[in-house]
CSV table of C-alpha atoms and ligand atoms in Angstrom, one decimal:
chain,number,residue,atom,x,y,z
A,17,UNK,CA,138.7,75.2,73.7
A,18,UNK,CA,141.2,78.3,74.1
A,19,UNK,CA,140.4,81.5,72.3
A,20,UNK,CA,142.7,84.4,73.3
A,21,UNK,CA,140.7,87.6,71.7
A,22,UNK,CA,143.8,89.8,72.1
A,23,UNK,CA,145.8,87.5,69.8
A,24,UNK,CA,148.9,89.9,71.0
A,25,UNK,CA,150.2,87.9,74.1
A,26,UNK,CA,152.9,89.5,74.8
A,27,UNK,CA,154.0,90.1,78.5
A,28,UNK,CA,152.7,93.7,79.4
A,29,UNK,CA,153.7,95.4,82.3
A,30,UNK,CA,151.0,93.7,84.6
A,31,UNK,CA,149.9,93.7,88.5
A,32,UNK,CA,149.9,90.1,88.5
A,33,UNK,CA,153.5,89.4,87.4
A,34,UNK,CA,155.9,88.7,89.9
A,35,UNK,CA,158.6,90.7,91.5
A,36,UNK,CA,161.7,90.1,92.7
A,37,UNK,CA,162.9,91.7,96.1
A,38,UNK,CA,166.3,91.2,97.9
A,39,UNK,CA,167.0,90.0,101.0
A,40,UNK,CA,168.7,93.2,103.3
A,41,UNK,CA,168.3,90.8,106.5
A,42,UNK,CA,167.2,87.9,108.4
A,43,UNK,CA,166.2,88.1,112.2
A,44,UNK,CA,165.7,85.1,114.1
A,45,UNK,CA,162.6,85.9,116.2
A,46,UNK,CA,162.2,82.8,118.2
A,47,UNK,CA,163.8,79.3,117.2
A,48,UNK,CA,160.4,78.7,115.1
A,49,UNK,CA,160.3,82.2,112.9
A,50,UNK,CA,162.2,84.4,111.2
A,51,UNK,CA,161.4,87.9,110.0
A,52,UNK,CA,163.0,88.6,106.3
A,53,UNK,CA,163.1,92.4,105.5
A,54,UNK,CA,163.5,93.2,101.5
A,55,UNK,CA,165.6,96.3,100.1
A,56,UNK,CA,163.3,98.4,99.0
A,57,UNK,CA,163.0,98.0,95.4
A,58,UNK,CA,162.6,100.6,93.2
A,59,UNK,CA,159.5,101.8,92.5
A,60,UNK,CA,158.9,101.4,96.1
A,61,UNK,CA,156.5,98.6,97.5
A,62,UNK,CA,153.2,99.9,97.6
A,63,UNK,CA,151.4,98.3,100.6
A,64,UNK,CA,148.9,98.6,103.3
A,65,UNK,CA,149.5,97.2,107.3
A,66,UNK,CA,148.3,93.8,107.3
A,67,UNK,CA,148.0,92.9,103.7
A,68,UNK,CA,150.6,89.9,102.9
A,69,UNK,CA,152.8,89.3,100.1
A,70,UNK,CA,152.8,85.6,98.2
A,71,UNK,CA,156.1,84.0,97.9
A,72,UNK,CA,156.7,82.5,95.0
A,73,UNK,CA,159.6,79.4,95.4
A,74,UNK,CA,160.9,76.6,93.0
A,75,UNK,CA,161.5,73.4,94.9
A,76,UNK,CA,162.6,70.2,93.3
A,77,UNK,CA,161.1,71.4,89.8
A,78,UNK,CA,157.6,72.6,90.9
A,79,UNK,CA,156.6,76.4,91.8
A,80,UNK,CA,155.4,76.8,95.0
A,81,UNK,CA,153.5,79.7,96.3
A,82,UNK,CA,152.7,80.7,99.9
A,83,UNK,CA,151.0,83.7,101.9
A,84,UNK,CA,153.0,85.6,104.4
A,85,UNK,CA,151.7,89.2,105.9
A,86,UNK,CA,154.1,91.8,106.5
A,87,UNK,CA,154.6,92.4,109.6
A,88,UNK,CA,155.9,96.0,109.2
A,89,UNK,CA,154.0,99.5,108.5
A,90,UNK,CA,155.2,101.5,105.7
A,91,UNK,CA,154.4,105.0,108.1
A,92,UNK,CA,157.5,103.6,110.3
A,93,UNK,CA,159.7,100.8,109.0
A,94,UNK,CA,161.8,101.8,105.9
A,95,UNK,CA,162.1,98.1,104.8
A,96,UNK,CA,159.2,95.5,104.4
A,97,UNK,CA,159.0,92.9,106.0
A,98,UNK,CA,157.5,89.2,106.6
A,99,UNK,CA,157.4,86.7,109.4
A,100,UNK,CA,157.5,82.9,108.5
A,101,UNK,CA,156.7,80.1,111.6
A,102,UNK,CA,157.8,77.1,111.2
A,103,UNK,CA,155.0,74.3,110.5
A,104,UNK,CA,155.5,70.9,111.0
A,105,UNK,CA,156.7,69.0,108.1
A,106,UNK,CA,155.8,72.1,105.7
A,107,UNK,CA,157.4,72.5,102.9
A,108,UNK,CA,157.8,76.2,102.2
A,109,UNK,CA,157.7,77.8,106.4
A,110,UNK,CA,160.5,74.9,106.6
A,111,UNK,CA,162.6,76.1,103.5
A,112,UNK,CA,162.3,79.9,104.2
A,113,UNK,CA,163.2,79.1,107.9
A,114,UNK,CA,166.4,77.3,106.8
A,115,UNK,CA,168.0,78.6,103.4
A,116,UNK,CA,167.2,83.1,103.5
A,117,UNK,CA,170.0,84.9,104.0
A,118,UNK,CA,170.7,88.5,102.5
A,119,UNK,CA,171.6,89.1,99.6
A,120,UNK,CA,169.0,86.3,98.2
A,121,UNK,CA,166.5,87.3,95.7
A,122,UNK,CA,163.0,86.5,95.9
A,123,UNK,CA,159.7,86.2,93.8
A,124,UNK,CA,157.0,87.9,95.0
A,125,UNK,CA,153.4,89.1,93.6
A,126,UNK,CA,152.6,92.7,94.8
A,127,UNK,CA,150.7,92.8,98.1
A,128,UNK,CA,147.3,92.0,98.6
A,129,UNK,CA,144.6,91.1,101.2
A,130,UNK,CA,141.8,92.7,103.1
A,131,UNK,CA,143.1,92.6,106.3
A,132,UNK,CA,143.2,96.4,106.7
A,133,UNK,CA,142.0,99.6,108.2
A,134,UNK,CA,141.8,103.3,107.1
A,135,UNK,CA,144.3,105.5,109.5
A,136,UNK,CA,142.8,109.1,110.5
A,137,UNK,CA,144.1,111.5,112.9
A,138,UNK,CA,140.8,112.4,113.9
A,139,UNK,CA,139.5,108.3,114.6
A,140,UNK,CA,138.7,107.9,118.5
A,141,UNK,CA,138.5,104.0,118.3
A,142,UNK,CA,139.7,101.7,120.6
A,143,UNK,CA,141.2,98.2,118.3
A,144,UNK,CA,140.8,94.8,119.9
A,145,UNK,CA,143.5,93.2,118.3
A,146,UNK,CA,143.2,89.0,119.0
A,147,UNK,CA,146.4,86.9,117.6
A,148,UNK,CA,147.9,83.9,118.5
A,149,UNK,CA,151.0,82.3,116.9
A,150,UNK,CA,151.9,83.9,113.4
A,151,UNK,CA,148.7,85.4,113.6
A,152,UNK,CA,150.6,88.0,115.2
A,153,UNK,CA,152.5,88.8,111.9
A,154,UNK,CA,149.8,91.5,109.9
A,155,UNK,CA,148.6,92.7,113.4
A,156,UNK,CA,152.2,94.0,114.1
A,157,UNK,CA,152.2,95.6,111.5
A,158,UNK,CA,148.4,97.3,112.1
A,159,UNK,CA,149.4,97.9,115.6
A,160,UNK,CA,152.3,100.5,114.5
A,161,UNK,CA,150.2,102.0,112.1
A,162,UNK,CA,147.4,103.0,114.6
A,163,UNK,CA,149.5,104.4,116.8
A,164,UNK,CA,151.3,106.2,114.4
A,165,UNK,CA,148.9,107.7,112.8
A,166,UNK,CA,145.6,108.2,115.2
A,167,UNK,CA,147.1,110.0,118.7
A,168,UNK,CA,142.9,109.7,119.8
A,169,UNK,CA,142.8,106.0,119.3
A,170,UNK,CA,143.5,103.1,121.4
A,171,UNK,CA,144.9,99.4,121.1
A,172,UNK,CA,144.6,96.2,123.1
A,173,UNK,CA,146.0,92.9,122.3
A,174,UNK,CA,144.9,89.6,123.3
A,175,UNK,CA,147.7,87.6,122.2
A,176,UNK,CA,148.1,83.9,122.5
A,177,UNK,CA,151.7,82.1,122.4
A,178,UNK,CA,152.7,78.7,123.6
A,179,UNK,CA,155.8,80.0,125.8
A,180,UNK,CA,158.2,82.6,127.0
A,181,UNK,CA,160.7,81.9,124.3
A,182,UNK,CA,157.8,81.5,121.5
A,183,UNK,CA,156.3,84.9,121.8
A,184,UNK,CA,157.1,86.5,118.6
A,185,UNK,CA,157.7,90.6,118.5
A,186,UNK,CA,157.8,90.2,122.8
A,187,UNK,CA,160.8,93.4,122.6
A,188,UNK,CA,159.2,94.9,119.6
A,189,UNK,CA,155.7,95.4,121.7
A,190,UNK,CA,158.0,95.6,125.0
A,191,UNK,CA,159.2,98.7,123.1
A,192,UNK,CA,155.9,100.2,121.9
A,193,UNK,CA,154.3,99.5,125.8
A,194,UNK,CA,157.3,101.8,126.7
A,195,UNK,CA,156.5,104.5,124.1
A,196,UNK,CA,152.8,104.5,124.3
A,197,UNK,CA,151.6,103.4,127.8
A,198,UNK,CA,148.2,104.9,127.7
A,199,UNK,CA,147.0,103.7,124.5
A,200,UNK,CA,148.3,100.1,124.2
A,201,UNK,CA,147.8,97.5,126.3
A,202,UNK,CA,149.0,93.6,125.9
A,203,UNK,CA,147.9,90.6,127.7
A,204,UNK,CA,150.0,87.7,126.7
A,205,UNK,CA,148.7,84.3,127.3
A,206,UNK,CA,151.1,81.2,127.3
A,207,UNK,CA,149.8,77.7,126.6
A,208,UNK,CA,152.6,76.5,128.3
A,209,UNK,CA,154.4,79.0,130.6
A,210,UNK,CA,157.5,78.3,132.5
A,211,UNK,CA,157.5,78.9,136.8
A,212,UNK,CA,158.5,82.2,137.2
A,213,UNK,CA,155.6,83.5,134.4
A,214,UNK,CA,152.7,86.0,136.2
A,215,UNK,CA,150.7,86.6,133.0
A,216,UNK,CA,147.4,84.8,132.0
A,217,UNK,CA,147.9,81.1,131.6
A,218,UNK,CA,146.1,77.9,129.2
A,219,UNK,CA,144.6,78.6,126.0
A,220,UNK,CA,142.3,81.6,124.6
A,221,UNK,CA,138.7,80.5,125.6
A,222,UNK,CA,135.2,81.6,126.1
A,223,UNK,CA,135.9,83.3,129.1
A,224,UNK,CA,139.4,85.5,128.1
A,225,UNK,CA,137.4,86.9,125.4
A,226,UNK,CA,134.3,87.9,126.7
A,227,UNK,CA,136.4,89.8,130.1
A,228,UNK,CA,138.7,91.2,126.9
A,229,UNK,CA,135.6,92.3,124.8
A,230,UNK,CA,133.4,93.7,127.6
A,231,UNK,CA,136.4,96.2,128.7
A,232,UNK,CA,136.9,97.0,125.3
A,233,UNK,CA,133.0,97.7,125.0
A,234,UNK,CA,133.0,100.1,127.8
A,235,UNK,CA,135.5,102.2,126.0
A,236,UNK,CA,134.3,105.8,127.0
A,237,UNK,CA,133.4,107.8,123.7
A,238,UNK,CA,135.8,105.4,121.7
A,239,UNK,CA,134.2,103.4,118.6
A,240,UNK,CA,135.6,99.7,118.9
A,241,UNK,CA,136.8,97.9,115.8
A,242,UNK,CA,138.3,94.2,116.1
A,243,UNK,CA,141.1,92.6,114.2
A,244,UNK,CA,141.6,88.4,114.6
A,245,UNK,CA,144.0,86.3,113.2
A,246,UNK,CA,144.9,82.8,114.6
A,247,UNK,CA,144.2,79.5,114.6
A,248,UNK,CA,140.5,78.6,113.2
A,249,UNK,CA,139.2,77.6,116.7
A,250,UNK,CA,140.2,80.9,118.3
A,251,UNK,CA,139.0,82.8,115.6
A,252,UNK,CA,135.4,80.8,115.6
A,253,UNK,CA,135.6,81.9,119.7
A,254,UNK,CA,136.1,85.2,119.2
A,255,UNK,CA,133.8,85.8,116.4
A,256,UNK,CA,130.8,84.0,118.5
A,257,UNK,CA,132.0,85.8,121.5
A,258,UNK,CA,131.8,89.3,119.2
A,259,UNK,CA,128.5,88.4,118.3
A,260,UNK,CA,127.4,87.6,122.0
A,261,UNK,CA,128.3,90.9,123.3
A,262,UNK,CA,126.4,92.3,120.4
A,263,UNK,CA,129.4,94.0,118.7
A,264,UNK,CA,128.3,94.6,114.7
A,265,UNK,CA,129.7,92.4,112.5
A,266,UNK,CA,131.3,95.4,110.0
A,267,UNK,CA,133.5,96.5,113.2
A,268,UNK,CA,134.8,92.6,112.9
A,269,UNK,CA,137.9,92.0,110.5
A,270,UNK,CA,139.5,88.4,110.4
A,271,UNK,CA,142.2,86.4,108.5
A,272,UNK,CA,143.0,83.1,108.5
A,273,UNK,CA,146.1,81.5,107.4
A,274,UNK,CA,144.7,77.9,107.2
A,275,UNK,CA,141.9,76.0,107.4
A,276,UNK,CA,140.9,71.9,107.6
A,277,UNK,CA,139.5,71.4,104.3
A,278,UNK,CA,135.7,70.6,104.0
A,279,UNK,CA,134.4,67.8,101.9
A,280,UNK,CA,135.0,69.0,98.3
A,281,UNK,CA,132.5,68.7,95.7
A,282,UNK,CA,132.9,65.1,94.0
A,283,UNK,CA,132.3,65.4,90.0
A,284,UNK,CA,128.5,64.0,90.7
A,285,UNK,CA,127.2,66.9,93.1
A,286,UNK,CA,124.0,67.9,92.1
A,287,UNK,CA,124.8,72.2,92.6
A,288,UNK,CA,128.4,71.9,90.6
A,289,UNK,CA,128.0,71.0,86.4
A,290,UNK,CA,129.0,67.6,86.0
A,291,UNK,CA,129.7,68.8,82.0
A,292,UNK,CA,132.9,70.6,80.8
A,293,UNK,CA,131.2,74.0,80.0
A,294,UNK,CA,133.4,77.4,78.8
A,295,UNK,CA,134.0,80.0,80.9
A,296,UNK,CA,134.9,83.3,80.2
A,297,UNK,CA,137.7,85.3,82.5
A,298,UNK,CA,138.5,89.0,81.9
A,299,UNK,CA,142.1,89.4,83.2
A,300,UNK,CA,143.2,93.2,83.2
A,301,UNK,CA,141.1,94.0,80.3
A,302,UNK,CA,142.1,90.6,78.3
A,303,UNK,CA,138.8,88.0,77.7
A,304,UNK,CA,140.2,84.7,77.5
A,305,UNK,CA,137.6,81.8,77.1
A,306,UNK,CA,138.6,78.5,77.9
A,307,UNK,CA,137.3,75.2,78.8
A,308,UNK,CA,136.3,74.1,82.7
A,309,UNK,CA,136.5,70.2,82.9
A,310,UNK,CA,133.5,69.0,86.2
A,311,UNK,CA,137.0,68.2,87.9
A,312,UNK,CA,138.9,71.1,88.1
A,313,UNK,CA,138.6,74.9,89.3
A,314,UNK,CA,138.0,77.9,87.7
A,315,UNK,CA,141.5,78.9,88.1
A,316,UNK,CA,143.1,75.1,88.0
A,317,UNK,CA,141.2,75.1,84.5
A,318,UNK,CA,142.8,78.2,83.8
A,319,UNK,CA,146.5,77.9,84.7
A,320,UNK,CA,146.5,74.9,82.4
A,321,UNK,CA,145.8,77.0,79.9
A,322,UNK,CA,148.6,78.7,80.7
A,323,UNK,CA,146.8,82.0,81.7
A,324,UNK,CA,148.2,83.9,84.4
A,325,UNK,CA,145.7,84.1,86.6
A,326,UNK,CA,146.7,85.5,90.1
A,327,UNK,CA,146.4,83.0,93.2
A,328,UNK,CA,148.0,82.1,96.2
A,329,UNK,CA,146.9,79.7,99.2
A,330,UNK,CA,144.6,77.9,96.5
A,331,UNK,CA,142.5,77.5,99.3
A,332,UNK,CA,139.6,80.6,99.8
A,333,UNK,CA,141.7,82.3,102.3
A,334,UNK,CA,144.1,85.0,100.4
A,335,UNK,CA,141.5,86.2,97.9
A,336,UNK,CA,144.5,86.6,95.7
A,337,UNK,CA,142.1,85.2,92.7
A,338,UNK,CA,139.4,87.1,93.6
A,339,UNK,CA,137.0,88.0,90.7
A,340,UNK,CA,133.7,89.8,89.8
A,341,UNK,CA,130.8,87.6,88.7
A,342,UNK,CA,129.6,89.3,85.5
A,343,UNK,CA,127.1,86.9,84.7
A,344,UNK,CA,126.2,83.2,85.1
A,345,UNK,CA,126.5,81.0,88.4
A,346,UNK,CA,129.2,79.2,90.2
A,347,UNK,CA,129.6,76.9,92.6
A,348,UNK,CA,132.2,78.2,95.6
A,349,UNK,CA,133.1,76.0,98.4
A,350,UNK,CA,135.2,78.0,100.4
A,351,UNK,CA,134.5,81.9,100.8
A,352,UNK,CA,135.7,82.4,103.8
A,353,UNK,CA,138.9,85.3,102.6
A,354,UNK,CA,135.4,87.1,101.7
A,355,UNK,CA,133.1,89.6,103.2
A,356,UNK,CA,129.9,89.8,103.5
A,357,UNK,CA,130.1,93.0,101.5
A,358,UNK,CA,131.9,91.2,98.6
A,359,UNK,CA,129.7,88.1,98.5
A,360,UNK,CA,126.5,90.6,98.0
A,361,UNK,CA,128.5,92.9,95.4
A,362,UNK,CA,129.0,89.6,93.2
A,363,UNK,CA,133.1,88.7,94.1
A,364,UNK,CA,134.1,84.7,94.0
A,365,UNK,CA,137.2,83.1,94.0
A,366,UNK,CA,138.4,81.4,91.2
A,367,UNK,CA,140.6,79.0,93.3
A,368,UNK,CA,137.2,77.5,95.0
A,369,UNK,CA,134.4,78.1,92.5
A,370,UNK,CA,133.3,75.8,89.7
A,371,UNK,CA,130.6,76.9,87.0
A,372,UNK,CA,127.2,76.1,87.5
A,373,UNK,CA,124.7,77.7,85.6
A,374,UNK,CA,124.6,80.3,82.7
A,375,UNK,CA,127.3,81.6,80.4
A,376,UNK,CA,129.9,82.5,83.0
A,377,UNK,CA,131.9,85.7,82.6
A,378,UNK,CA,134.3,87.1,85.5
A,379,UNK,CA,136.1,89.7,85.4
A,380,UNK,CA,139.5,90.3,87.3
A,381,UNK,CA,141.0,93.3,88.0
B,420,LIG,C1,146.5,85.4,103.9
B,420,LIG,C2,147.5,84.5,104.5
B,420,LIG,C3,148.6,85.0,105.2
B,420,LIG,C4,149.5,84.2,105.9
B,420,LIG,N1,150.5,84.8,106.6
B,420,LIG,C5,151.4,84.1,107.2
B,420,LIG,C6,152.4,84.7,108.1
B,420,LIG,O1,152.5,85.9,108.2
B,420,LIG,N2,153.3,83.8,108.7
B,420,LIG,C7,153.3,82.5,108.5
B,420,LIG,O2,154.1,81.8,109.1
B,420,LIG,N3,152.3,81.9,107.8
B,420,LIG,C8,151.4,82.6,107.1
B,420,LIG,N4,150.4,82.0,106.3
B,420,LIG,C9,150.5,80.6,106.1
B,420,LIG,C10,151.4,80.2,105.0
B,420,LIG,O3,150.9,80.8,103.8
B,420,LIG,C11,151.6,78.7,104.8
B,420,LIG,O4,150.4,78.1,104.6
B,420,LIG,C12,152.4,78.1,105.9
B,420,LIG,O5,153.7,78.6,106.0
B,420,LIG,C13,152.5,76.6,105.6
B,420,LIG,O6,153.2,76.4,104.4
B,420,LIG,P1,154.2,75.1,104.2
B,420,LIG,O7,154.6,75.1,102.8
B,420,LIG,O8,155.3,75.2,105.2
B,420,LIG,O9,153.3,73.9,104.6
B,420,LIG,P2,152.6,72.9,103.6
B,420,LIG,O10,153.7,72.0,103.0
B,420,LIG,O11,151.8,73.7,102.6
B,420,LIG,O12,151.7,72.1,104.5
B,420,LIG,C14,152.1,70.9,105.2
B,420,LIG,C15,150.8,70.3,105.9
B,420,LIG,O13,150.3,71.1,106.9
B,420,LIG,C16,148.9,71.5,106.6
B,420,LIG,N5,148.9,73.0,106.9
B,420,LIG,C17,149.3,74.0,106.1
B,420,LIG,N6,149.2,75.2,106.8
B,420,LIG,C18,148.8,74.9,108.1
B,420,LIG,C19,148.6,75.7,109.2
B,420,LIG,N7,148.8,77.0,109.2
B,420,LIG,N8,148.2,75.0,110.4
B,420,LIG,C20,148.1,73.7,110.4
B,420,LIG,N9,148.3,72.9,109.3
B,420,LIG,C21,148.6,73.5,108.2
B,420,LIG,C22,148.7,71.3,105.2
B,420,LIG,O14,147.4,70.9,104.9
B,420,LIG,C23,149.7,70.1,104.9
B,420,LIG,O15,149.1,68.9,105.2
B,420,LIG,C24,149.5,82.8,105.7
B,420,LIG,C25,148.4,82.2,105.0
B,420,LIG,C26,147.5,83.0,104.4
B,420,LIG,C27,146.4,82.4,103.6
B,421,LIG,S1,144.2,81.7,95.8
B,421,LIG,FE1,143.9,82.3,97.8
B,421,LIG,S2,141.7,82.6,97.9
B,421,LIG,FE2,142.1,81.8,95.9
């Protein structure tokens, strides 16, 4: 069942359609990642430090789309910019890593994500900033911004690399250390330093975070807020470290870029419908109504329809396909790309929910 009410399906201008940006330059930041600054297109990329653009890329006859933050700040770098590691045996990190060059053209949806902060002159806070790897990519970009922007407020970085040579942005932050040595400090710790390294040593644990989070605690005057983004074992450290030393979970703000799949729901659990039932999705003021097989997502459902329905990591990180629960139930197994605050105001994500009760309507802005 497919029932388009605006029978006039025409492409409109729309949020959700792609965009292409070219390709001013490539910069090699360790033999693993590159950074890949855009010309600016014209009207000019709206976006906020930390949020991540999706890259849209055809490989072998099938779109593929990935998340990558920028790593830049749109209060100092006049191009954006994105930072893509290498993963092993991945398709997309792989492909960007070996074939960008300027002068390329690109598909991109316009920025999106929650990892973000308001800026204020007047803010005294002092930002724990934890990142390993990649996870140093939207961080960057928050990092710049604060200082930029809030001359009261402080930053510290616990940041996590695997060697000397792997430390991505090492000059860039040499170069802000130089330019603000009172308000940002780094610690970089290397998994596998070389001789000659004096820096911490071994992975993030227990103990680096809680030293890191107490000093950050006794912060004279200075309201703390915390930014994590890393692997998913750091991140579950940090956040149980957080809540050791008490620190409220609205001054906590996390991102993950992947995470081990849990058991999906098979077609027979009892809290998912095990019958096709319609849903409804409003889609910048458009109500589709299609059909949801027990099998398939929300949004799989509706990308065979042929809607086009925003997503990206397909896997409840990006909250690209986030949507408002109008009315009915559904079934979400993976929530984690949402807050607390966006659970309790009725959000899902259409890449992990399936229906399960009522006449479901969500609406997508
Ligand atoms: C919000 C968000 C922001 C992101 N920002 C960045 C960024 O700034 N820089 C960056 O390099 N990446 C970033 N990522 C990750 C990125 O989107 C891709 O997932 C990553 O590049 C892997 O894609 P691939 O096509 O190379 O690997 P795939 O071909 O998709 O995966 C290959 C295999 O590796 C597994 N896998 C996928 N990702 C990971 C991972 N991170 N760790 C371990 N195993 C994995 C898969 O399950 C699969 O088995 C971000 C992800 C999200 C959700
Ligand atoms: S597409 Fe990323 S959360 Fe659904």
């Amino acid at each position: 069942m497919f029932n388009l009410f605006n029978k006039d399906k025409e492409k409109k201008e729309s949020a959700n359609q792609p965009v292409t940006l070219r390709i001013r330059e490539v910069v090699k930041e360790t033999n693993e990642a590159i950074t890949i600054y855009f010309d600016q297109p014209e009207p000019h990329l709206d976006y906020k430090p930390g949020q991540f653009l999706t890259v849209i890329i055809h490989l072998e006859g099938k779109e593929h789309r990935r998340s990558y933050s920028l790593c830049t700040s749109p209060y100092v770098d006049p191009f954006p910019g994105i930072t893509v590691k290498r993963l092993k045996g991945g398709l997309v990190s792989n492909y960007l890593n070996d074939y960008m060059h300027p002068g390329k053209k690109v598909s991109v949806l316009r920025p999106m994500g929650g990892f973000i902060t308001p800026y204020h002159s007047a803010h005294r806070h002092h930002y724990g900033m934890i990142a390993a790897g990649s996870g140093i990519t939207p961080i960057m970009g928050l990092i710049k911004s604060i200082l930029i922007n809030e001359p009261e407020s402080k930053v510290s970085l616990l940041y996590g690399s695997r060697s000397e040579s792997q430390i991505i942005f090492f000059n860039a932050l040499d170069e802000l250390l130089q330019k603000y040595p009172d308000r940002l400090q780094v610690i970089h710790q290397l998994t596998q330093p070389g001789p000659d390294w004096q820096g911490a040593r071994g992975r993030i644990v227990a103990e680096n975070l809680q030293s890191f989070i107490n000093e950050l605690e006794q912060s004279d005057g200075l309201i703390t807020k915390y930014f994590l983004c890393g692997p998913e074992g750091m991140m579950e450290l940090s956040k149980s470290a957080l809540q050791s030393a008490e620190v409220p979970k609205d001054q906590v703000i996390s991102e993950s870029f992947y995470m081990e799949k849990k058991e999906t729901l098979s077609n027979g659990n009892e809290s998912a419908l095990a019958v096709t039932q319609p849903v409804t999705v409003i889609l910048e003021g458009q109500s589709y109504t299609f059909d949801v097989t027990p099998d398939k997502t929300i949004l799989e459902a509706g990308l065979d329809e042929e809607i086009e329905m925003p997503y990206s990591c397909q896997s409840g990180l990006c909250t690209a396909c986030r949507g408002r629960l109008l009315s009915g139930e559904v079934k979400m197994d993976e929530d984690a790309g949402l807050s607390e605050n966006e659970i309790a105001e009725g959000y899902i994500l259409c890449c992990s929910s399936k229906p399960k009760s009522g006449e479901i309507k969500i609406n997508i802005e």
